[in-house]
mmCIF file with all atom_site columns, C-alpha atoms in Angstrom:
data_model
loop_
_atom_site.group_PDB
_atom_site.id
_atom_site.type_symbol
_atom_site.label_atom_id
_atom_site.label_alt_id
_atom_site.label_comp_id
_atom_site.label_asym_id
_atom_site.label_entity_id
_atom_site.label_seq_id
_atom_site.pdbx_PDB_ins_code
_atom_site.Cartn_x
_atom_site.Cartn_y
_atom_site.Cartn_z
_atom_site.occupancy
_atom_site.B_iso_or_equiv
_atom_site.pdbx_formal_charge
_atom_site.auth_seq_id
_atom_site.auth_comp_id
_atom_site.auth_asym_id
_atom_site.auth_atom_id
_atom_site.pdbx_PDB_model_num
ATOM 1   C CA . MET A 1 1   ? 9.130   -7.293  60.161  1.00 70.00 ? 1226 MET A CA 1
ATOM 2   C CA . GLN A 1 2   ? 7.586   -9.324  57.343  1.00 82.00 ? 1227 GLN A CA 1
ATOM 3   C CA . THR A 1 3   ? 4.300   -7.386  57.597  1.00 84.00 ? 1228 THR A CA 1
ATOM 4   C CA . ARG A 1 4   ? 6.168   -4.106  57.141  1.00 82.00 ? 1229 ARG A CA 1
ATOM 5   C CA . HIS A 1 5   ? 7.950   -5.528  54.094  1.00 79.00 ? 1230 HIS A CA 1
ATOM 6   C CA . VAL A 1 6   ? 4.620   -6.614  52.524  1.00 81.00 ? 1231 VAL A CA 1
ATOM 7   C CA . ALA A 1 7   ? 3.018   -3.254  53.331  1.00 83.00 ? 1232 ALA A CA 1
ATOM 8   C CA . PHE A 1 8   ? 5.973   -1.373  51.857  1.00 82.00 ? 1233 PHE A CA 1
ATOM 9   C CA . SER A 1 9   ? 5.846   -3.546  48.715  1.00 83.00 ? 1234 SER A CA 1
ATOM 10  C CA . LEU A 1 10  ? 2.122   -2.883  48.286  1.00 84.00 ? 1235 LEU A CA 1
ATOM 11  C CA . VAL A 1 11  ? 2.602   0.869   48.707  1.00 87.00 ? 1236 VAL A CA 1
ATOM 12  C CA . ALA A 1 12  ? 5.478   0.823   46.206  1.00 86.00 ? 1237 ALA A CA 1
ATOM 13  C CA . LEU A 1 13  ? 3.393   -1.192  43.725  1.00 86.00 ? 1238 LEU A CA 1
ATOM 14  C CA . LEU A 1 14  ? 0.475   1.214   44.132  1.00 87.00 ? 1239 LEU A CA 1
ATOM 15  C CA . ALA A 1 15  ? 2.795   4.166   43.552  1.00 87.00 ? 1240 ALA A CA 1
ATOM 16  C CA . VAL A 1 16  ? 4.174   2.583   40.368  1.00 86.00 ? 1241 VAL A CA 1
ATOM 17  C CA . LEU A 1 17  ? 0.646   1.841   39.110  1.00 84.00 ? 1242 LEU A CA 1
ATOM 18  C CA . LEU A 1 18  ? -0.468  5.409   39.805  1.00 84.00 ? 1243 LEU A CA 1
ATOM 19  C CA . LEU A 1 19  ? 2.596   6.737   38.011  1.00 80.00 ? 1244 LEU A CA 1
ATOM 20  C CA . ALA A 1 20  ? 1.905   4.480   35.012  1.00 75.00 ? 1245 ALA A CA 1
ATOM 21  C CA . LEU A 1 21  ? -1.751  5.561   34.969  1.00 74.00 ? 1246 LEU A CA 1
ATOM 22  C CA . GLY A 1 22  ? -0.675  9.200   35.103  1.00 74.00 ? 1247 GLY A CA 1
ATOM 23  C CA . LEU A 1 23  ? 1.707   8.657   32.204  1.00 66.00 ? 1248 LEU A CA 1
ATOM 24  C CA . VAL A 1 24  ? -0.981  6.943   30.117  1.00 65.00 ? 1249 VAL A CA 1
ATOM 25  C CA . LEU A 1 25  ? -3.534  9.659   30.872  1.00 65.00 ? 1250 LEU A CA 1
ATOM 26  C CA . SER A 1 26  ? -1.050  12.410  30.057  1.00 66.00 ? 1251 SER A CA 1
ATOM 27  C CA . GLN A 1 27  ? -0.575  10.876  26.600  1.00 65.00 ? 1252 GLN A CA 1
ATOM 28  C CA . ALA A 1 28  ? -4.317  10.332  26.023  1.00 67.00 ? 1253 ALA A CA 1
ATOM 29  C CA . SER A 1 29  ? -6.128  12.604  23.625  1.00 70.00 ? 1254 SER A CA 1
ATOM 30  C CA . LEU A 1 30  ? -9.760  13.596  23.794  1.00 70.00 ? 1255 LEU A CA 1
ATOM 31  C CA . SER A 1 31  ? -9.673  14.926  20.253  1.00 75.00 ? 1256 SER A CA 1
ATOM 32  C CA . ALA A 1 32  ? -11.953 13.143  17.808  1.00 72.00 ? 1257 ALA A CA 1
ATOM 33  C CA . LEU A 1 33  ? -9.499  14.045  15.046  1.00 74.00 ? 1258 LEU A CA 1
ATOM 34  C CA . ASP A 1 34  ? -6.709  11.814  16.370  1.00 79.00 ? 1259 ASP A CA 1
ATOM 35  C CA . GLU A 1 35  ? -6.746  8.165   15.331  1.00 79.00 ? 1260 GLU A CA 1
ATOM 36  C CA . PRO A 1 36  ? -7.042  5.847   18.340  1.00 79.00 ? 1261 PRO A CA 1
ATOM 37  C CA . GLY A 1 37  ? -4.254  3.449   19.169  1.00 81.00 ? 1262 GLY A CA 1
ATOM 38  C CA . ARG A 1 38  ? -4.488  -0.309  18.737  1.00 88.00 ? 1263 ARG A CA 1
ATOM 39  C CA . LEU A 1 39  ? -4.944  -0.971  22.453  1.00 87.00 ? 1264 LEU A CA 1
ATOM 40  C CA . GLU A 1 40  ? -7.753  1.569   22.758  1.00 83.00 ? 1265 GLU A CA 1
ATOM 41  C CA . THR A 1 41  ? -9.480  0.220   19.648  1.00 85.00 ? 1266 THR A CA 1
ATOM 42  C CA . TYR A 1 42  ? -9.135  -3.384  20.797  1.00 90.00 ? 1267 TYR A CA 1
ATOM 43  C CA . ALA A 1 43  ? -10.436 -2.694  24.315  1.00 90.00 ? 1268 ALA A CA 1
ATOM 44  C CA . ALA A 1 44  ? -13.371 -0.605  23.088  1.00 88.00 ? 1269 ALA A CA 1
ATOM 45  C CA . THR A 1 45  ? -14.332 -3.168  20.439  1.00 90.00 ? 1270 THR A CA 1
ATOM 46  C CA . ARG A 1 46  ? -14.196 -6.118  22.844  1.00 93.00 ? 1271 ARG A CA 1
ATOM 47  C CA . ALA A 1 47  ? -16.242 -4.267  25.472  1.00 93.00 ? 1272 ALA A CA 1
ATOM 48  C CA . LYS A 1 48  ? -18.826 -3.188  22.887  1.00 93.00 ? 1273 LYS A CA 1
ATOM 49  C CA . ARG A 1 49  ? -19.191 -6.711  21.487  1.00 94.00 ? 1274 ARG A CA 1
ATOM 50  C CA . PHE A 1 50  ? -19.607 -8.202  24.949  1.00 94.00 ? 1275 PHE A CA 1
ATOM 51  C CA . VAL A 1 51  ? -22.215 -5.706  26.141  1.00 94.00 ? 1276 VAL A CA 1
ATOM 52  C CA . VAL A 1 52  ? -24.227 -5.636  22.900  1.00 95.00 ? 1277 VAL A CA 1
ATOM 53  C CA . ALA A 1 53  ? -24.333 -9.443  22.673  1.00 94.00 ? 1278 ALA A CA 1
ATOM 54  C CA . ARG A 1 54  ? -25.569 -9.703  26.253  1.00 93.00 ? 1279 ARG A CA 1
ATOM 55  C CA . ARG A 1 55  ? -28.208 -6.976  25.872  1.00 92.00 ? 1280 ARG A CA 1
ATOM 56  C CA . ALA A 1 56  ? -29.420 -8.318  22.535  1.00 92.00 ? 1281 ALA A CA 1
ATOM 57  C CA . ARG A 1 57  ? -29.959 -11.780 24.026  1.00 88.00 ? 1282 ARG A CA 1
ATOM 58  C CA . GLU A 1 58  ? -32.000 -10.263 26.850  1.00 82.00 ? 1283 GLU A CA 1
ATOM 59  C CA . ALA A 1 59  ? -34.147 -8.209  24.468  1.00 76.00 ? 1284 ALA A CA 1
ATOM 60  C CA . SER A 1 60  ? -34.699 -10.639 21.581  1.00 68.00 ? 1285 SER A CA 1
ATOM 61  C CA . SER A 1 61  ? -37.815 -12.361 22.880  1.00 71.00 ? 1286 SER A CA 1
ATOM 62  C CA . LYS A 1 62  ? -40.233 -10.560 20.516  1.00 77.00 ? 1287 LYS A CA 1
ATOM 63  C CA . PRO A 1 63  ? -40.972 -12.292 17.213  1.00 80.00 ? 1288 PRO A CA 1
ATOM 64  C CA . ARG A 1 64  ? -39.638 -10.580 14.125  1.00 84.00 ? 1289 ARG A CA 1
ATOM 65  C CA . PRO A 1 65  ? -42.398 -9.119  11.916  1.00 85.00 ? 1290 PRO A CA 1
ATOM 66  C CA . VAL A 1 66  ? -42.804 -10.400 8.375   1.00 88.00 ? 1291 VAL A CA 1
ATOM 67  C CA . LEU A 1 67  ? -43.061 -7.463  6.000   1.00 89.00 ? 1292 LEU A CA 1
ATOM 68  C CA . PRO A 1 68  ? -43.399 -7.266  2.217   1.00 90.00 ? 1293 PRO A CA 1
ATOM 69  C CA . ASN A 1 69  ? -40.102 -6.143  0.645   1.00 93.00 ? 1294 ASN A CA 1
ATOM 70  C CA . PRO A 1 70  ? -38.286 -5.239  3.879   1.00 94.00 ? 1295 PRO A CA 1
ATOM 71  C CA . VAL A 1 71  ? -35.024 -4.405  2.045   1.00 95.00 ? 1296 VAL A CA 1
ATOM 72  C CA . ALA A 1 72  ? -36.697 -1.629  0.024   1.00 95.00 ? 1297 ALA A CA 1
ATOM 73  C CA . ILE A 1 73  ? -38.348 -0.253  3.179   1.00 95.00 ? 1298 ILE A CA 1
ATOM 74  C CA . GLY A 1 74  ? -35.006 -0.429  4.999   1.00 96.00 ? 1299 GLY A CA 1
ATOM 75  C CA . GLY A 1 75  ? -33.253 1.322   2.115   1.00 96.00 ? 1300 GLY A CA 1
ATOM 76  C CA . MET A 1 76  ? -35.647 4.255   2.351   1.00 95.00 ? 1301 MET A CA 1
ATOM 77  C CA . GLN A 1 77  ? -35.185 4.453   6.122   1.00 95.00 ? 1302 GLN A CA 1
ATOM 78  C CA . PHE A 1 78  ? -31.414 4.198   5.667   1.00 97.00 ? 1303 PHE A CA 1
ATOM 79  C CA . ARG A 1 79  ? -31.197 7.088   3.200   1.00 96.00 ? 1304 ARG A CA 1
ATOM 80  C CA . GLY A 1 80  ? -33.134 9.334   5.557   1.00 95.00 ? 1305 GLY A CA 1
ATOM 81  C CA . ARG A 1 81  ? -31.662 8.379   8.909   1.00 96.00 ? 1306 ARG A CA 1
ATOM 82  C CA . CYS A 1 82  ? -28.307 6.624   8.473   1.00 97.00 ? 1307 CYS A CA 1
ATOM 83  C CA . ALA A 1 83  ? -26.726 8.073   5.336   1.00 97.00 ? 1308 ALA A CA 1
ATOM 84  C CA . PRO A 1 84  ? -25.888 11.423  6.975   1.00 97.00 ? 1309 PRO A CA 1
ATOM 85  C CA . CYS A 1 85  ? -23.111 9.593   8.868   1.00 97.00 ? 1310 CYS A CA 1
ATOM 86  C CA . HIS A 1 86  ? -22.558 6.255   7.074   1.00 98.00 ? 1311 HIS A CA 1
ATOM 87  C CA . GLY A 1 87  ? -22.801 7.706   3.538   1.00 97.00 ? 1312 GLY A CA 1
ATOM 88  C CA . LEU A 1 88  ? -25.347 6.964   0.833   1.00 96.00 ? 1313 LEU A CA 1
ATOM 89  C CA . ASP A 1 89  ? -23.742 3.623   0.011   1.00 96.00 ? 1314 ASP A CA 1
ATOM 90  C CA . GLY A 1 90  ? -23.347 2.623   3.682   1.00 96.00 ? 1315 GLY A CA 1
ATOM 91  C CA . ARG A 1 91  ? -19.699 1.835   3.037   1.00 96.00 ? 1316 ARG A CA 1
ATOM 92  C CA . THR A 1 92  ? -18.098 5.262   2.664   1.00 96.00 ? 1317 THR A CA 1
ATOM 93  C CA . ALA A 1 93  ? -18.655 7.552   5.635   1.00 96.00 ? 1318 ALA A CA 1
ATOM 94  C CA . SER A 1 94  ? -19.897 11.059  4.934   1.00 96.00 ? 1319 SER A CA 1
ATOM 95  C CA . GLU A 1 95  ? -17.912 14.140  5.947   1.00 95.00 ? 1320 GLU A CA 1
ATOM 96  C CA . ILE A 1 96  ? -19.702 14.019  9.309   1.00 94.00 ? 1321 ILE A CA 1
ATOM 97  C CA . GLY A 1 97  ? -19.088 10.299  9.805   1.00 94.00 ? 1322 GLY A CA 1
ATOM 98  C CA . ARG A 1 98  ? -15.446 10.498  8.771   1.00 92.00 ? 1323 ARG A CA 1
ATOM 99  C CA . TRP A 1 99  ? -14.621 12.839  11.638  1.00 88.00 ? 1324 TRP A CA 1
ATOM 100 C CA . MET A 1 100 ? -16.680 11.279  14.398  1.00 88.00 ? 1325 MET A CA 1
ATOM 101 C CA . TYR A 1 101 ? -14.921 9.281   17.058  1.00 82.00 ? 1326 TYR A CA 1
ATOM 102 C CA . PRO A 1 102 ? -15.110 6.452   16.585  1.00 86.00 ? 1327 PRO A CA 1
ATOM 103 C CA . ARG A 1 103 ? -15.515 6.861   12.846  1.00 89.00 ? 1328 ARG A CA 1
ATOM 104 C CA . ALA A 1 104 ? -18.864 5.875   11.322  1.00 94.00 ? 1329 ALA A CA 1
ATOM 105 C CA . SER A 1 105 ? -18.619 2.199   10.419  1.00 94.00 ? 1330 SER A CA 1
ATOM 106 C CA . ASP A 1 106 ? -18.430 0.749   6.942   1.00 97.00 ? 1331 ASP A CA 1
ATOM 107 C CA . LEU A 1 107 ? -21.660 -1.241  7.200   1.00 97.00 ? 1332 LEU A CA 1
ATOM 108 C CA . GLY A 1 108 ? -20.538 -3.719  4.536   1.00 97.00 ? 1333 GLY A CA 1
ATOM 109 C CA . SER A 1 109 ? -17.342 -4.569  6.416   1.00 96.00 ? 1334 SER A CA 1
ATOM 110 C CA . ALA A 1 110 ? -16.734 -7.952  8.013   1.00 96.00 ? 1335 ALA A CA 1
ATOM 111 C CA . PRO A 1 111 ? -16.810 -6.620  11.608  1.00 94.00 ? 1336 PRO A CA 1
ATOM 112 C CA . VAL A 1 112 ? -20.293 -5.144  11.057  1.00 96.00 ? 1337 VAL A CA 1
ATOM 113 C CA . GLN A 1 113 ? -21.598 -8.112  9.096   1.00 97.00 ? 1338 GLN A CA 1
ATOM 114 C CA . GLU A 1 114 ? -20.445 -10.457 11.904  1.00 96.00 ? 1339 GLU A CA 1
ATOM 115 C CA . TRP A 1 115 ? -23.074 -9.018  14.256  1.00 96.00 ? 1340 TRP A CA 1
ATOM 116 C CA . LEU A 1 116 ? -26.161 -11.203 14.616  1.00 95.00 ? 1341 LEU A CA 1
ATOM 117 C CA . ASP A 1 117 ? -29.400 -9.671  13.350  1.00 94.00 ? 1342 ASP A CA 1
ATOM 118 C CA . ALA A 1 118 ? -30.660 -9.331  16.939  1.00 94.00 ? 1343 ALA A CA 1
ATOM 119 C CA . GLU A 1 119 ? -27.468 -7.443  17.822  1.00 96.00 ? 1344 GLU A CA 1
ATOM 120 C CA . LEU A 1 120 ? -27.790 -5.063  14.862  1.00 96.00 ? 1345 LEU A CA 1
ATOM 121 C CA . PHE A 1 121 ? -31.420 -4.505  15.835  1.00 96.00 ? 1346 PHE A CA 1
ATOM 122 C CA . TRP A 1 122 ? -30.385 -3.695  19.407  1.00 96.00 ? 1347 TRP A CA 1
ATOM 123 C CA . ILE A 1 123 ? -27.686 -1.261  18.223  1.00 97.00 ? 1348 ILE A CA 1
ATOM 124 C CA . ILE A 1 124 ? -30.093 0.590   15.922  1.00 97.00 ? 1349 ILE A CA 1
ATOM 125 C CA . LYS A 1 125 ? -32.816 0.701   18.546  1.00 96.00 ? 1350 LYS A CA 1
ATOM 126 C CA . ASN A 1 126 ? -30.668 1.689   21.545  1.00 96.00 ? 1351 ASN A CA 1
ATOM 127 C CA . GLY A 1 127 ? -27.581 3.294   20.019  1.00 96.00 ? 1352 GLY A CA 1
ATOM 128 C CA . ILE A 1 128 ? -24.156 3.058   21.629  1.00 94.00 ? 1353 ILE A CA 1
ATOM 129 C CA . ARG A 1 129 ? -23.278 5.699   24.154  1.00 89.00 ? 1354 ARG A CA 1
ATOM 130 C CA . LEU A 1 130 ? -20.165 7.820   23.516  1.00 85.00 ? 1355 LEU A CA 1
ATOM 131 C CA . THR A 1 131 ? -19.821 6.638   19.908  1.00 88.00 ? 1356 THR A CA 1
ATOM 132 C CA . GLY A 1 132 ? -22.070 9.001   17.993  1.00 90.00 ? 1357 GLY A CA 1
ATOM 133 C CA . MET A 1 133 ? -24.443 6.127   17.141  1.00 95.00 ? 1358 MET A CA 1
ATOM 134 C CA . PRO A 1 134 ? -27.871 7.379   18.184  1.00 95.00 ? 1359 PRO A CA 1
ATOM 135 C CA . GLY A 1 135 ? -30.660 5.139   19.372  1.00 96.00 ? 1360 GLY A CA 1
ATOM 136 C CA . PHE A 1 136 ? -33.740 5.238   17.167  1.00 97.00 ? 1361 PHE A CA 1
ATOM 137 C CA . GLY A 1 137 ? -36.011 3.393   19.618  1.00 95.00 ? 1362 GLY A CA 1
ATOM 138 C CA . LYS A 1 138 ? -37.925 6.559   20.523  1.00 96.00 ? 1363 LYS A CA 1
ATOM 139 C CA . VAL A 1 139 ? -38.611 7.579   16.914  1.00 96.00 ? 1364 VAL A CA 1
ATOM 140 C CA . LEU A 1 140 ? -38.940 4.210   15.138  1.00 95.00 ? 1365 LEU A CA 1
ATOM 141 C CA . SER A 1 141 ? -41.037 1.205   16.105  1.00 94.00 ? 1366 SER A CA 1
ATOM 142 C CA . ASP A 1 142 ? -39.552 -2.289  16.154  1.00 93.00 ? 1367 ASP A CA 1
ATOM 143 C CA . GLU A 1 143 ? -41.384 -2.959  12.886  1.00 93.00 ? 1368 GLU A CA 1
ATOM 144 C CA . GLU A 1 144 ? -39.560 0.007   11.322  1.00 94.00 ? 1369 GLU A CA 1
ATOM 145 C CA . ILE A 1 145 ? -36.146 -1.017  12.665  1.00 95.00 ? 1370 ILE A CA 1
ATOM 146 C CA . TRP A 1 146 ? -36.098 -4.612  11.359  1.00 95.00 ? 1371 TRP A CA 1
ATOM 147 C CA . PRO A 1 147 ? -36.064 -3.519  7.681   1.00 96.00 ? 1372 PRO A CA 1
ATOM 148 C CA . LEU A 1 148 ? -32.919 -1.487  8.442   1.00 97.00 ? 1373 LEU A CA 1
ATOM 149 C CA . VAL A 1 149 ? -31.259 -4.703  9.622   1.00 96.00 ? 1374 VAL A CA 1
ATOM 150 C CA . ASP A 1 150 ? -32.325 -6.417  6.390   1.00 96.00 ? 1375 ASP A CA 1
ATOM 151 C CA . TYR A 1 151 ? -30.942 -3.523  4.341   1.00 97.00 ? 1376 TYR A CA 1
ATOM 152 C CA . ILE A 1 152 ? -27.603 -3.540  6.193   1.00 98.00 ? 1377 ILE A CA 1
ATOM 153 C CA . ARG A 1 153 ? -27.235 -7.225  5.284   1.00 97.00 ? 1378 ARG A CA 1
ATOM 154 C CA . THR A 1 154 ? -27.374 -6.293  1.593   1.00 96.00 ? 1379 THR A CA 1
ATOM 155 C CA . LEU A 1 155 ? -24.279 -4.098  2.037   1.00 97.00 ? 1380 LEU A CA 1
ATOM 156 C CA . ALA A 1 156 ? -21.998 -7.106  2.575   1.00 94.00 ? 1381 ALA A CA 1
ATOM 157 C CA . PRO A 1 157 ? -19.667 -7.774  -0.345  1.00 91.00 ? 1382 PRO A CA 1
ATOM 158 C CA . PRO A 1 158 ? -20.874 -10.519 -2.672  1.00 85.00 ? 1383 PRO A CA 1
ATOM 159 C CA . LYS A 1 159 ? -19.736 -14.026 -1.762  1.00 79.00 ? 1384 LYS A CA 1
ATOM 160 C CA . ASP A 1 160 ? -18.575 -14.723 -5.306  1.00 69.00 ? 1385 ASP A CA 1
ATOM 161 C CA . ALA A 1 161 ? -17.738 -12.658 -8.359  1.00 46.00 ? 1386 ALA A CA 1
ATOM 162 C CA . GLN A 1 162 ? -20.846 -13.847 -10.244 1.00 45.00 ? 1387 GLN A CA 1
ATOM 163 C CA . SER A 1 163 ? -23.255 -12.217 -7.810  1.00 48.00 ? 1388 SER A CA 1
ATOM 164 C CA . THR A 1 164 ? -21.799 -8.718  -8.330  1.00 48.00 ? 1389 THR A CA 1
ATOM 165 C CA . SER A 1 165 ? -24.287 -8.020  -11.113 1.00 46.00 ? 1390 SER A CA 1
ATOM 166 C CA . GLN A 1 166 ? -27.247 -8.671  -8.826  1.00 46.00 ? 1391 GLN A CA 1
ATOM 167 C CA . PRO A 1 167 ? -28.670 -5.548  -7.128  1.00 46.00 ? 1392 PRO A CA 1
ATOM 168 C CA . PRO A 1 168 ? -28.570 -5.559  -3.298  1.00 46.00 ? 1393 PRO A CA 1
ATOM 169 C CA . GLU A 1 169 ? -32.382 -5.463  -3.071  1.00 45.00 ? 1394 GLU A CA 1
ATOM 170 C CA . ALA A 1 170 ? -32.562 -8.816  -4.870  1.00 40.00 ? 1395 ALA A CA 1
ATOM 171 C CA . THR A 1 171 ? -30.703 -10.753 -2.199  1.00 43.00 ? 1396 THR A CA 1
ATOM 172 C CA . ASP A 1 172 ? -32.513 -12.312 0.731   1.00 45.00 ? 1397 ASP A CA 1
ATOM 173 C CA . ALA A 1 173 ? -30.948 -10.893 3.890   1.00 43.00 ? 1398 ALA A CA 1
ATOM 174 C CA . ARG A 1 174 ? -33.082 -13.025 6.194   1.00 42.00 ? 1399 ARG A CA 1
ATOM 175 C CA . GLU A 1 175 ? -30.780 -16.053 5.895   1.00 43.00 ? 1400 GLU A CA 1
ATOM 176 C CA . ARG A 1 176 ? -28.480 -14.583 8.581   1.00 48.00 ? 1401 ARG A CA 1
ATOM 177 C CA . ARG A 1 177 ? -31.269 -13.768 11.027  1.00 47.00 ? 1402 ARG A CA 1
ATOM 178 C CA . TRP A 1 178 ? -30.440 -16.171 13.879  1.00 45.00 ? 1403 TRP A CA 1
ATOM 179 C CA . ARG A 1 179 ? -26.979 -17.401 12.994  1.00 44.00 ? 1404 ARG A CA 1
ATOM 180 C CA . PRO A 1 180 ? -25.569 -19.351 15.971  1.00 40.00 ? 1405 PRO A CA 1
ATOM 181 C CA . ARG A 1 181 ? -22.231 -18.278 17.421  1.00 38.00 ? 1406 ARG A CA 1
#
């Protein structure tokens, strides 16, 4: 008798879960024009952070090359490869980037600047599937990707009001290279 009660309860629970899943899926939109909900954004962001952090740790064994004026090199690469989505300033998405799903990131924003350099490198090199972020690892060498990381660091807002007059190329982006978590 008790086994039947447990079995019936499990079947009823499964039916309720399937109904709830059906309801959620019926409300889901595949349109890139619709803004995602908070739950979807939260879940996607947490999953992305977890996977990228793990992959970047696995792949960060190579030493970082030392290049003359990496920010200027990265700026040139950025204008040619990244600006079509992230905008010329890296902070205001282009028409293309504004209507991607997810939207092209503001590269000066706190969520982007919180990534470790090794994580940004991994993202640029490998891309992130189903986000519109392509991987450049087949067209750029590691030595060409690192200056992009340095350039992205210059897009962070100044730490104080006095440094607003200083051009982004003048700041040293390498200070955040291996920031511990």
